[in-house]
């Protein structure tokens, strides 16, 4: 026996592996023979087609059901990891906050994944994703086959923009209060492909739905080449709920597709995707559905899926598979953020969905009215057009700046936010719109 052979045979790891490899060699041949024999009767399962798994990670749990007994308000502070001793949090709308029990469920799921990564990504991941989408779809009144997960609403919007197949010279429509990141994404595509951009100004304060509908009607009347429009459902910059069904009907009447960016909507509003009439809809879970950061969804109207194949920004193995599979398979990534959205939903259901919405709406309006009286200013929109957020015009700093539009720019708004946080320990959104500063209050449980 050679020295190399002796060293291998005496090595503990080789001693362990030798019988395993021998078994694998023999068993592998038997398994392969059986697969070939069975293939004569039925097709083999290809590696790219996920298999069902009996090993299931359960969403929610008894601790979520006990939340119904908790009084909303101060008693709910203990449910979160936020440091209330050092800050007054009035800006839930930007990033949301994950309840401790939802965060713990995500950690459990991640541990579940790491017990056997191969088995998870090859065989468990897709069945769990399907289960999660079905639970979410019930809450949104949608068919789960029309839903896919996304990391955030901005990514979902980008996905739709990149999939557009308009002709050079066709126009896209948006408002001047659209979210900046979404506006930039759309303008980038328009610049690359030669689409015309039509941007309409929304006058503030907003008094009724007509303040949205009339400018849109005028734009369609003037620009007959509009073939795509994007609107907020609940405006990030005005905290105002837009008339989604009326806008959808108006767009379709003028041969235009429409995407609604509902970044703030799931949790704040009742969502009925089958009723809205939109072509595309997206929203975050992390803002108002008590879910981890990086969890959102994109919905595509089933009537459009064949006419306009929507492709993920990352093309991977399932490129030519069905809608859900091509979005599911996008390389190795942490999917627990998506699946934990079901636990976020379980948290809200445990508290009582309508109870939470009513409480947050009343708190947002009460807070806004308190500031209005102190500042002698006004709301951007009537309370009936708000949900869990409100937007209040801020007072002028001195008489010299009175009625000078443009004096309050975004630099000043950012400075105000930082001063309020650093010196007064208040985290609140200060926004600059049409040259004026506004304070956006987010109410949470």
Short mmCIF file of C-alpha atoms in Angstrom, two decimals:
data_model
loop_
_atom_site.label_atom_id
_atom_site.label_comp_id
_atom_site.label_asym_id
_atom_site.label_seq_id
_atom_site.Cartn_x
_atom_site.Cartn_y
_atom_site.Cartn_z
CA UNK A 1 0.00 0.00 0.00
CA UNK A 2 1.38 3.43 -0.90
CA UNK A 3 1.95 6.13 1.70
CA UNK A 4 -0.85 8.22 0.17
CA UNK A 5 -3.27 5.28 0.39
CA UNK A 6 -2.33 4.62 4.03
CA UNK A 7 -2.77 8.29 4.95
CA UNK A 8 -6.20 8.41 3.35
CA UNK A 9 -7.40 5.21 5.01
CA UNK A 10 -6.26 6.40 8.42
CA UNK A 11 -7.87 9.84 8.06
CA UNK A 12 -11.10 10.06 10.16
CA UNK A 13 -13.01 12.00 7.51
CA UNK A 14 -12.14 9.46 4.83
CA UNK A 15 -13.15 6.65 7.18
CA UNK A 16 -16.56 8.32 7.53
CA UNK A 17 -17.02 9.19 3.89
CA UNK A 18 -15.95 5.90 2.30
CA UNK A 19 -19.09 3.89 3.22
CA UNK A 20 -21.28 6.91 2.45
CA UNK A 21 -19.80 7.29 -1.02
CA UNK A 22 -20.06 3.56 -1.63
CA UNK A 23 -23.73 3.63 -0.69
CA UNK A 24 -24.29 6.71 -2.84
CA UNK A 25 -22.69 5.04 -5.82
CA UNK A 26 -24.85 1.94 -5.50
CA UNK A 27 -28.06 3.74 -4.53
CA UNK A 28 -27.53 6.36 -7.22
CA UNK A 29 -27.45 3.68 -9.90
CA UNK A 30 -30.67 2.10 -8.56
CA UNK A 31 -32.45 5.46 -8.31
CA UNK A 32 -31.38 6.41 -11.83
CA UNK A 33 -32.62 3.08 -13.19
CA UNK A 34 -35.99 3.54 -11.47
CA UNK A 35 -36.31 7.09 -12.81
CA UNK A 36 -35.61 5.95 -16.36
CA UNK A 37 -38.06 3.05 -15.98
CA UNK A 38 -40.79 5.28 -14.53
CA UNK A 39 -40.22 7.90 -17.20
CA UNK A 40 -41.71 5.53 -19.71
CA UNK A 41 -45.05 6.02 -17.94
CA UNK A 42 -44.79 9.62 -16.72
CA UNK A 43 -42.59 12.68 -17.16
CA UNK A 44 -39.72 13.22 -14.76
CA UNK A 45 -39.85 16.24 -12.46
CA UNK A 46 -37.25 18.70 -13.72
CA UNK A 47 -34.98 20.52 -11.23
CA UNK A 48 -36.56 23.86 -12.12
CA UNK A 49 -40.08 22.75 -11.18
CA UNK A 50 -40.54 23.05 -7.39
CA UNK A 51 -41.84 19.98 -5.58
CA UNK A 52 -44.47 19.83 -2.88
CA UNK A 53 -43.20 19.42 0.66
CA UNK A 54 -44.96 18.04 3.72
CA UNK A 55 -42.54 19.98 5.94
CA UNK A 56 -44.37 23.24 6.51
CA UNK A 57 -43.47 26.32 8.52
CA UNK A 58 -46.63 27.65 10.16
CA UNK A 59 -47.48 31.34 9.97
CA UNK A 60 -49.00 33.21 12.90
CA UNK A 61 -49.79 31.32 16.10
CA UNK A 62 -51.70 31.51 19.42
CA UNK A 63 -49.75 34.58 20.61
CA UNK A 64 -51.17 36.56 17.68
CA UNK A 65 -54.75 35.66 18.58
CA UNK A 66 -54.25 37.03 22.11
CA UNK A 67 -53.62 40.53 20.76
CA UNK A 68 -57.36 41.25 20.69
CA UNK A 69 -57.21 41.80 24.45
CA UNK A 70 -54.68 44.64 24.23
CA UNK A 71 -55.88 48.22 24.54
CA UNK A 72 -54.63 50.41 21.71
CA UNK A 73 -52.34 53.24 22.77
CA UNK A 74 -49.67 53.15 25.49
CA UNK A 75 -50.24 49.45 26.15
CA UNK A 76 -49.03 48.69 22.62
CA UNK A 77 -45.58 50.20 23.15
CA UNK A 78 -44.38 46.94 24.66
CA UNK A 79 -45.17 45.16 21.39
CA UNK A 80 -42.37 46.95 19.52
CA UNK A 81 -38.60 47.34 19.80
CA UNK A 82 -38.73 51.12 19.38
CA UNK A 83 -36.82 53.20 21.93
CA UNK A 84 -39.69 55.33 23.22
CA UNK A 85 -37.53 56.69 26.03
CA UNK A 86 -35.45 58.71 23.61
CA UNK A 87 -37.79 59.69 20.77
CA UNK A 88 -41.37 60.57 19.89
CA UNK A 89 -42.11 58.59 16.71
CA UNK A 90 -44.52 60.36 14.35
CA UNK A 91 -43.17 59.04 11.03
CA UNK A 92 -44.39 55.46 10.70
CA UNK A 93 -45.16 56.23 7.04
CA UNK A 94 -41.53 56.17 5.94
CA UNK A 95 -40.33 52.79 7.20
CA UNK A 96 -42.89 51.27 9.56
CA UNK A 97 -41.89 49.21 12.56
CA UNK A 98 -41.78 45.45 13.04
CA UNK A 99 -43.54 44.10 16.16
CA UNK A 100 -41.31 41.89 18.30
CA UNK A 101 -43.39 38.74 17.75
CA UNK A 102 -43.30 39.23 13.97
CA UNK A 103 -39.53 39.72 14.08
CA UNK A 104 -39.20 36.55 16.17
CA UNK A 105 -41.27 34.59 13.65
CA UNK A 106 -38.96 35.75 10.87
CA UNK A 107 -35.94 34.62 12.91
CA UNK A 108 -37.57 31.23 13.43
CA UNK A 109 -38.18 30.96 9.71
CA UNK A 110 -34.58 31.88 8.93
CA UNK A 111 -33.41 29.16 11.34
CA UNK A 112 -35.81 26.77 9.61
CA UNK A 113 -34.17 27.65 6.27
CA UNK A 114 -30.64 27.22 7.63
CA UNK A 115 -31.29 23.72 8.98
CA UNK A 116 -31.11 22.53 5.37
CA UNK A 117 -30.51 25.30 2.77
CA UNK A 118 -30.48 22.90 -0.17
CA UNK A 119 -33.81 21.39 0.74
CA UNK A 120 -35.29 24.84 1.34
CA UNK A 121 -34.27 26.48 -1.91
CA UNK A 122 -34.85 23.43 -4.09
CA UNK A 123 -38.05 21.99 -2.63
CA UNK A 124 -39.58 24.06 0.19
CA UNK A 125 -39.25 27.65 -0.98
CA UNK A 126 -41.81 27.68 -3.76
CA UNK A 127 -44.60 25.84 -1.87
CA UNK A 128 -44.17 28.23 1.05
CA UNK A 129 -44.22 31.21 -1.30
CA UNK A 130 -47.44 29.93 -2.85
CA UNK A 131 -49.00 29.52 0.60
CA UNK A 132 -47.97 33.02 1.61
CA UNK A 133 -49.31 34.59 -1.59
CA UNK A 134 -52.64 32.82 -1.11
CA UNK A 135 -53.00 34.28 2.39
CA UNK A 136 -52.09 37.76 1.16
CA UNK A 137 -54.41 37.43 -1.86
CA UNK A 138 -57.42 36.79 0.40
CA UNK A 139 -56.70 40.03 2.25
CA UNK A 140 -56.44 41.97 -1.04
CA UNK A 141 -59.39 40.25 -2.79
CA UNK A 142 -57.18 38.97 -5.58
CA UNK A 143 -56.26 35.66 -7.17
CA UNK A 144 -52.86 34.61 -5.88
CA UNK A 145 -51.76 33.71 -9.41
CA UNK A 146 -51.82 37.45 -10.23
CA UNK A 147 -49.54 38.40 -7.31
CA UNK A 148 -45.77 38.29 -6.88
CA UNK A 149 -43.54 39.46 -4.06
CA UNK A 150 -41.22 42.44 -4.47
CA UNK A 151 -38.65 44.05 -2.19
CA UNK A 152 -40.51 47.39 -2.17
CA UNK A 153 -43.06 49.40 -4.12
CA UNK A 154 -40.35 51.34 -5.96
CA UNK A 155 -38.92 48.07 -7.31
CA UNK A 156 -42.41 46.95 -8.32
CA UNK A 157 -42.98 50.22 -10.22
CA UNK A 158 -39.61 49.87 -11.94
CA UNK A 159 -40.59 46.35 -12.97
CA UNK A 160 -43.70 47.62 -14.74
CA UNK A 161 -41.90 50.57 -16.36
CA UNK A 162 -39.19 48.32 -17.77
CA UNK A 163 -41.83 45.97 -19.19
CA UNK A 164 -43.75 48.68 -21.08
CA UNK A 165 -43.98 48.14 -24.83
CA UNK A 166 -45.22 51.55 -25.94
CA UNK A 167 -44.28 53.07 -29.28
CA UNK A 168 -41.78 55.90 -29.63
CA UNK A 169 -43.81 59.11 -29.41
CA UNK A 170 -46.48 57.65 -27.12
CA UNK A 171 -46.97 59.62 -23.92
CA UNK A 172 -47.03 58.75 -20.23
CA UNK A 173 -48.98 60.74 -17.64
CA UNK A 174 -48.09 61.50 -14.02
CA UNK A 175 -48.74 64.19 -11.43
CA UNK A 176 -46.28 66.58 -9.81
CA UNK A 177 -46.91 65.01 -6.38
CA UNK A 178 -45.76 61.53 -7.43
CA UNK A 179 -43.06 59.93 -5.28
CA UNK A 180 -39.63 61.15 -6.40
CA UNK A 181 -38.02 57.74 -6.84
CA UNK A 182 -40.95 56.50 -8.93
CA UNK A 183 -40.95 59.67 -11.02
CA UNK A 184 -37.23 59.29 -11.72
CA UNK A 185 -37.64 55.64 -12.70
CA UNK A 186 -40.39 56.51 -15.16
CA UNK A 187 -38.54 59.50 -16.62
CA UNK A 188 -35.46 57.33 -17.13
CA UNK A 189 -37.43 54.82 -19.21
CA UNK A 190 -39.11 57.61 -21.18
CA UNK A 191 -35.76 59.20 -21.96
CA UNK A 192 -34.29 55.89 -23.16
CA UNK A 193 -37.26 54.88 -25.32
CA UNK A 194 -38.52 58.19 -26.65
CA UNK A 195 -41.81 58.39 -24.75
CA UNK A 196 -43.32 61.83 -24.22
CA UNK A 197 -43.87 62.88 -20.59
CA UNK A 198 -47.03 64.73 -19.55
CA UNK A 199 -46.92 66.01 -15.97
CA UNK A 200 -49.95 67.73 -14.45
CA UNK A 201 -49.95 70.01 -11.43
CA UNK A 202 -52.27 69.24 -8.52
CA UNK A 203 -53.38 72.42 -6.77
CA UNK A 204 -53.25 72.53 -2.97
CA UNK A 205 -55.18 72.43 -0.74
CA UNK A 206 -57.28 69.58 -2.12
CA UNK A 207 -61.00 69.95 -1.58
CA UNK A 208 -62.53 66.98 -3.40
CA UNK A 209 -61.87 64.18 -5.90
CA UNK A 210 -62.49 66.66 -8.72
CA UNK A 211 -59.15 68.27 -7.89
CA UNK A 212 -57.57 65.09 -9.25
CA UNK A 213 -60.08 64.07 -11.90
CA UNK A 214 -60.42 67.39 -13.76
CA UNK A 215 -56.68 67.90 -14.43
CA UNK A 216 -56.44 64.29 -15.64
CA UNK A 217 -59.46 64.74 -17.92
CA UNK A 218 -57.91 67.90 -19.33
CA UNK A 219 -54.61 66.11 -19.98
CA UNK A 220 -56.33 63.31 -21.91
CA UNK A 221 -58.34 65.85 -23.91
CA UNK A 222 -55.19 67.73 -24.91
CA UNK A 223 -52.83 64.78 -25.41
CA UNK A 224 -54.42 61.99 -27.43
CA UNK A 225 -51.20 59.96 -27.39
CA UNK A 226 -51.23 59.12 -23.66
CA UNK A 227 -50.98 55.33 -23.36
CA UNK A 228 -49.81 54.89 -19.78
CA UNK A 229 -50.45 56.69 -16.48
CA UNK A 230 -49.12 56.32 -12.96
CA UNK A 231 -50.79 57.67 -9.82
CA UNK A 232 -50.42 57.29 -6.09
CA UNK A 233 -53.37 55.56 -4.45
CA UNK A 234 -52.64 57.28 -1.15
CA UNK A 235 -50.30 60.19 -1.81
CA UNK A 236 -47.07 60.16 0.19
CA UNK A 237 -46.77 63.95 -0.17
CA UNK A 238 -50.35 64.99 0.66
CA UNK A 239 -51.61 62.02 2.74
CA UNK A 240 -54.66 62.16 0.47
CA UNK A 241 -56.58 59.14 -0.89
CA UNK A 242 -57.02 59.37 -4.65
CA UNK A 243 -60.22 58.17 -6.39
CA UNK A 244 -58.77 54.96 -7.78
CA UNK A 245 -61.86 53.54 -9.50
CA UNK A 246 -62.71 56.83 -11.23
CA UNK A 247 -59.11 57.32 -12.37
CA UNK A 248 -58.96 53.73 -13.68
CA UNK A 249 -62.16 54.22 -15.68
CA UNK A 250 -60.91 57.55 -17.04
CA UNK A 251 -57.64 56.01 -18.21
CA UNK A 252 -59.32 53.05 -19.90
CA UNK A 253 -61.84 55.35 -21.58
CA UNK A 254 -58.85 57.06 -23.20
CA UNK A 255 -57.03 53.84 -24.17
CA UNK A 256 -54.40 54.15 -21.48
CA UNK A 257 -53.03 51.57 -19.06
CA UNK A 258 -52.70 52.67 -15.44
CA UNK A 259 -50.45 51.74 -12.53
CA UNK A 260 -51.32 52.68 -8.96
CA UNK A 261 -48.45 53.07 -6.54
CA UNK A 262 -50.12 52.06 -3.28
CA UNK A 263 -46.93 52.21 -1.21
CA UNK A 264 -48.80 53.40 1.90
CA UNK A 265 -52.07 51.57 1.36
CA UNK A 266 -51.98 47.97 2.61
CA UNK A 267 -52.89 48.23 6.27
CA UNK A 268 -54.23 51.79 6.05
CA UNK A 269 -56.97 51.12 3.49
CA UNK A 270 -59.31 48.34 2.50
CA UNK A 271 -57.81 46.92 -0.71
CA UNK A 272 -60.04 45.28 -3.33
CA UNK A 273 -57.90 44.59 -6.38
CA UNK A 274 -60.71 42.96 -8.33
CA UNK A 275 -62.87 46.03 -7.85
CA UNK A 276 -60.34 48.84 -8.40
CA UNK A 277 -60.08 48.35 -12.16
CA UNK A 278 -56.33 49.03 -12.28
CA UNK A 279 -53.93 47.37 -14.70
CA UNK A 280 -51.07 47.27 -12.21
CA UNK A 281 -51.00 47.79 -8.46
CA UNK A 282 -48.20 47.60 -5.93
CA UNK A 283 -47.80 48.26 -2.24
CA UNK A 284 -45.42 47.74 0.67
CA UNK A 285 -46.08 45.48 3.62
CA UNK A 286 -43.39 46.99 5.84
CA UNK A 287 -45.03 50.41 6.24
CA UNK A 288 -48.51 49.68 7.59
CA UNK A 289 -48.81 45.89 7.78
CA UNK A 290 -46.25 45.38 10.57
CA UNK A 291 -43.89 43.41 8.33
CA UNK A 292 -40.11 43.27 7.88
CA UNK A 293 -38.32 45.76 5.63
CA UNK A 294 -38.02 44.52 2.07
CA UNK A 295 -41.53 43.06 1.75
CA UNK A 296 -43.97 44.29 -0.89
CA UNK A 297 -46.02 42.99 -3.82
CA UNK A 298 -46.89 43.61 -7.44
CA UNK A 299 -50.30 42.73 -8.87
CA UNK A 300 -50.94 42.51 -12.62
CA UNK A 301 -54.46 42.43 -14.04
CA UNK A 302 -54.97 38.91 -15.46
CA UNK A 303 -56.42 40.39 -18.66
CA UNK A 304 -53.05 42.06 -19.31
CA UNK A 305 -50.64 39.25 -18.51
CA UNK A 306 -50.74 37.77 -22.02
CA UNK A 307 -50.74 41.14 -23.82
CA UNK A 308 -47.88 42.60 -21.78
CA UNK A 309 -45.59 40.00 -20.23
CA UNK A 310 -44.21 41.64 -17.10
CA UNK A 311 -40.66 40.48 -16.47
CA UNK A 312 -38.66 40.76 -13.25
CA UNK A 313 -35.71 43.13 -13.18
CA UNK A 314 -33.49 40.11 -12.49
CA UNK A 315 -33.81 37.45 -15.20
CA UNK A 316 -32.89 33.99 -13.92
CA UNK A 317 -33.62 30.28 -14.37
CA UNK A 318 -37.39 30.57 -14.75
CA UNK A 319 -37.23 33.25 -17.45
CA UNK A 320 -39.82 31.56 -19.69
CA UNK A 321 -41.91 30.01 -16.93
CA UNK A 322 -45.24 31.37 -15.71
CA UNK A 323 -45.70 34.77 -14.05
CA UNK A 324 -45.13 33.61 -10.47
CA UNK A 325 -42.20 31.29 -11.09
CA UNK A 326 -40.12 33.83 -13.00
CA UNK A 327 -40.44 36.27 -10.09
CA UNK A 328 -39.84 33.58 -7.48
CA UNK A 329 -36.54 32.37 -8.93
CA UNK A 330 -34.20 35.39 -8.88
CA UNK A 331 -31.02 33.86 -7.57
CA UNK A 332 -30.25 33.01 -3.95
CA UNK A 333 -31.82 35.58 -1.64
CA UNK A 334 -33.44 35.87 1.78
CA UNK A 335 -37.14 35.13 1.20
CA UNK A 336 -38.08 35.25 4.89
CA UNK A 337 -38.95 38.96 4.57
CA UNK A 338 -41.68 38.07 2.06
CA UNK A 339 -43.07 35.14 4.01
CA UNK A 340 -43.07 37.05 7.30
CA UNK A 341 -45.56 39.48 5.75
CA UNK A 342 -48.16 36.81 6.53
CA UNK A 343 -47.17 37.11 10.19
CA UNK A 344 -47.50 40.90 9.89
CA UNK A 345 -51.00 40.33 8.58
CA UNK A 346 -51.70 37.92 11.45
CA UNK A 347 -50.56 40.64 13.88
CA UNK A 348 -53.00 43.17 12.44
CA UNK A 349 -55.82 40.64 12.35
CA UNK A 350 -55.07 39.75 15.96
CA UNK A 351 -55.49 43.38 17.00
CA UNK A 352 -58.55 43.78 14.76
CA UNK A 353 -58.08 45.30 11.29
CA UNK A 354 -60.96 47.76 11.47
CA UNK A 355 -60.20 48.60 15.09
CA UNK A 356 -56.64 49.58 14.14
CA UNK A 357 -57.75 51.62 11.13
CA UNK A 358 -60.40 53.54 13.04
CA UNK A 359 -58.06 54.24 15.95
CA UNK A 360 -55.22 55.47 13.71
CA UNK A 361 -57.55 57.62 11.58
CA UNK A 362 -59.09 59.31 14.61
CA UNK A 363 -55.65 59.89 16.14
CA UNK A 364 -54.26 61.35 12.89
CA UNK A 365 -57.17 63.77 12.52
CA UNK A 366 -57.16 64.79 16.20
CA UNK A 367 -53.42 65.49 16.04
CA UNK A 368 -53.80 67.49 12.82
CA UNK A 369 -56.61 69.63 14.24
CA UNK A 370 -54.53 70.31 17.35
CA UNK A 371 -51.63 71.62 15.26
CA UNK A 372 -53.94 73.61 12.99
CA UNK A 373 -55.32 75.47 15.99
CA UNK A 374 -51.84 76.14 17.37
CA UNK A 375 -50.36 77.20 14.03
CA UNK A 376 -53.45 78.85 12.53
CA UNK A 377 -52.94 76.98 9.25
CA UNK A 378 -54.90 74.28 7.40
CA UNK A 379 -54.99 70.65 6.26
CA UNK A 380 -53.91 69.73 2.74
CA UNK A 381 -57.10 67.68 2.32
CA UNK A 382 -60.34 67.17 4.26
CA UNK A 383 -60.31 64.43 6.94
CA UNK A 384 -62.59 62.24 4.80
CA UNK A 385 -59.73 61.92 2.29
CA UNK A 386 -57.19 60.87 4.93
CA UNK A 387 -56.54 57.50 6.56
CA UNK A 388 -53.78 57.08 9.17
CA UNK A 389 -51.78 60.08 8.00
CA UNK A 390 -52.51 63.80 7.81
CA UNK A 391 -50.66 66.70 6.23
CA UNK A 392 -50.66 70.18 7.77
CA UNK A 393 -49.25 73.37 6.27
CA UNK A 394 -46.59 74.76 8.58
CA UNK A 395 -46.62 78.36 9.80
CA UNK A 396 -44.36 81.03 8.34
CA UNK A 397 -41.26 81.87 10.31
CA UNK A 398 -41.53 85.66 10.11
CA UNK A 399 -43.52 88.40 8.41
CA UNK A 400 -40.91 88.97 5.71
CA UNK A 401 -41.41 85.49 4.22
CA UNK A 402 -45.20 85.78 4.15
CA UNK A 403 -46.74 84.78 0.82
CA UNK A 404 -43.36 84.43 -0.91
CA UNK A 405 -43.73 81.13 -2.73
CA UNK A 406 -40.53 79.14 -3.07
CA UNK A 407 -38.88 80.32 0.12
CA UNK A 408 -39.43 76.96 1.81
CA UNK A 409 -37.38 74.51 -0.25
CA UNK A 410 -36.40 70.88 0.31
CA UNK A 411 -33.12 71.89 1.94
CA UNK A 412 -35.03 73.73 4.65
CA UNK A 413 -37.43 70.82 5.12
CA UNK A 414 -34.53 68.41 5.69
CA UNK A 415 -32.93 70.86 8.10
CA UNK A 416 -36.17 71.14 10.09
CA UNK A 417 -36.44 67.36 10.35
CA UNK A 418 -32.87 67.04 11.62
CA UNK A 419 -33.27 69.82 14.20
CA UNK A 420 -36.51 68.31 15.50
CA UNK A 421 -34.81 64.92 15.84
CA UNK A 422 -31.43 66.02 17.22
CA UNK A 423 -32.58 68.78 19.57
CA UNK A 424 -36.15 67.84 20.43
CA UNK A 425 -36.15 64.04 19.91
CA UNK A 426 -39.16 64.17 17.59
CA UNK A 427 -39.14 62.09 14.39
CA UNK A 428 -41.67 63.56 11.98
CA UNK A 429 -41.74 64.06 8.19
CA UNK A 430 -41.36 67.65 6.97
CA UNK A 431 -41.95 67.98 3.24
CA UNK A 432 -41.63 70.80 0.73
CA UNK A 433 -44.47 70.97 -1.81
CA UNK A 434 -44.99 73.79 -4.27
CA UNK A 435 -42.59 75.92 -2.27
CA UNK A 436 -44.23 75.53 1.13
CA UNK A 437 -43.37 73.39 4.13
CA UNK A 438 -45.82 70.75 5.34
CA UNK A 439 -45.77 68.46 8.36
CA UNK A 440 -46.90 64.87 7.74
CA UNK A 441 -48.16 63.08 10.83
CA UNK A 442 -48.36 59.29 10.90
CA UNK A 443 -50.63 57.76 13.52
CA UNK A 444 -49.86 54.28 14.83
CA UNK A 445 -51.27 52.05 17.57
#
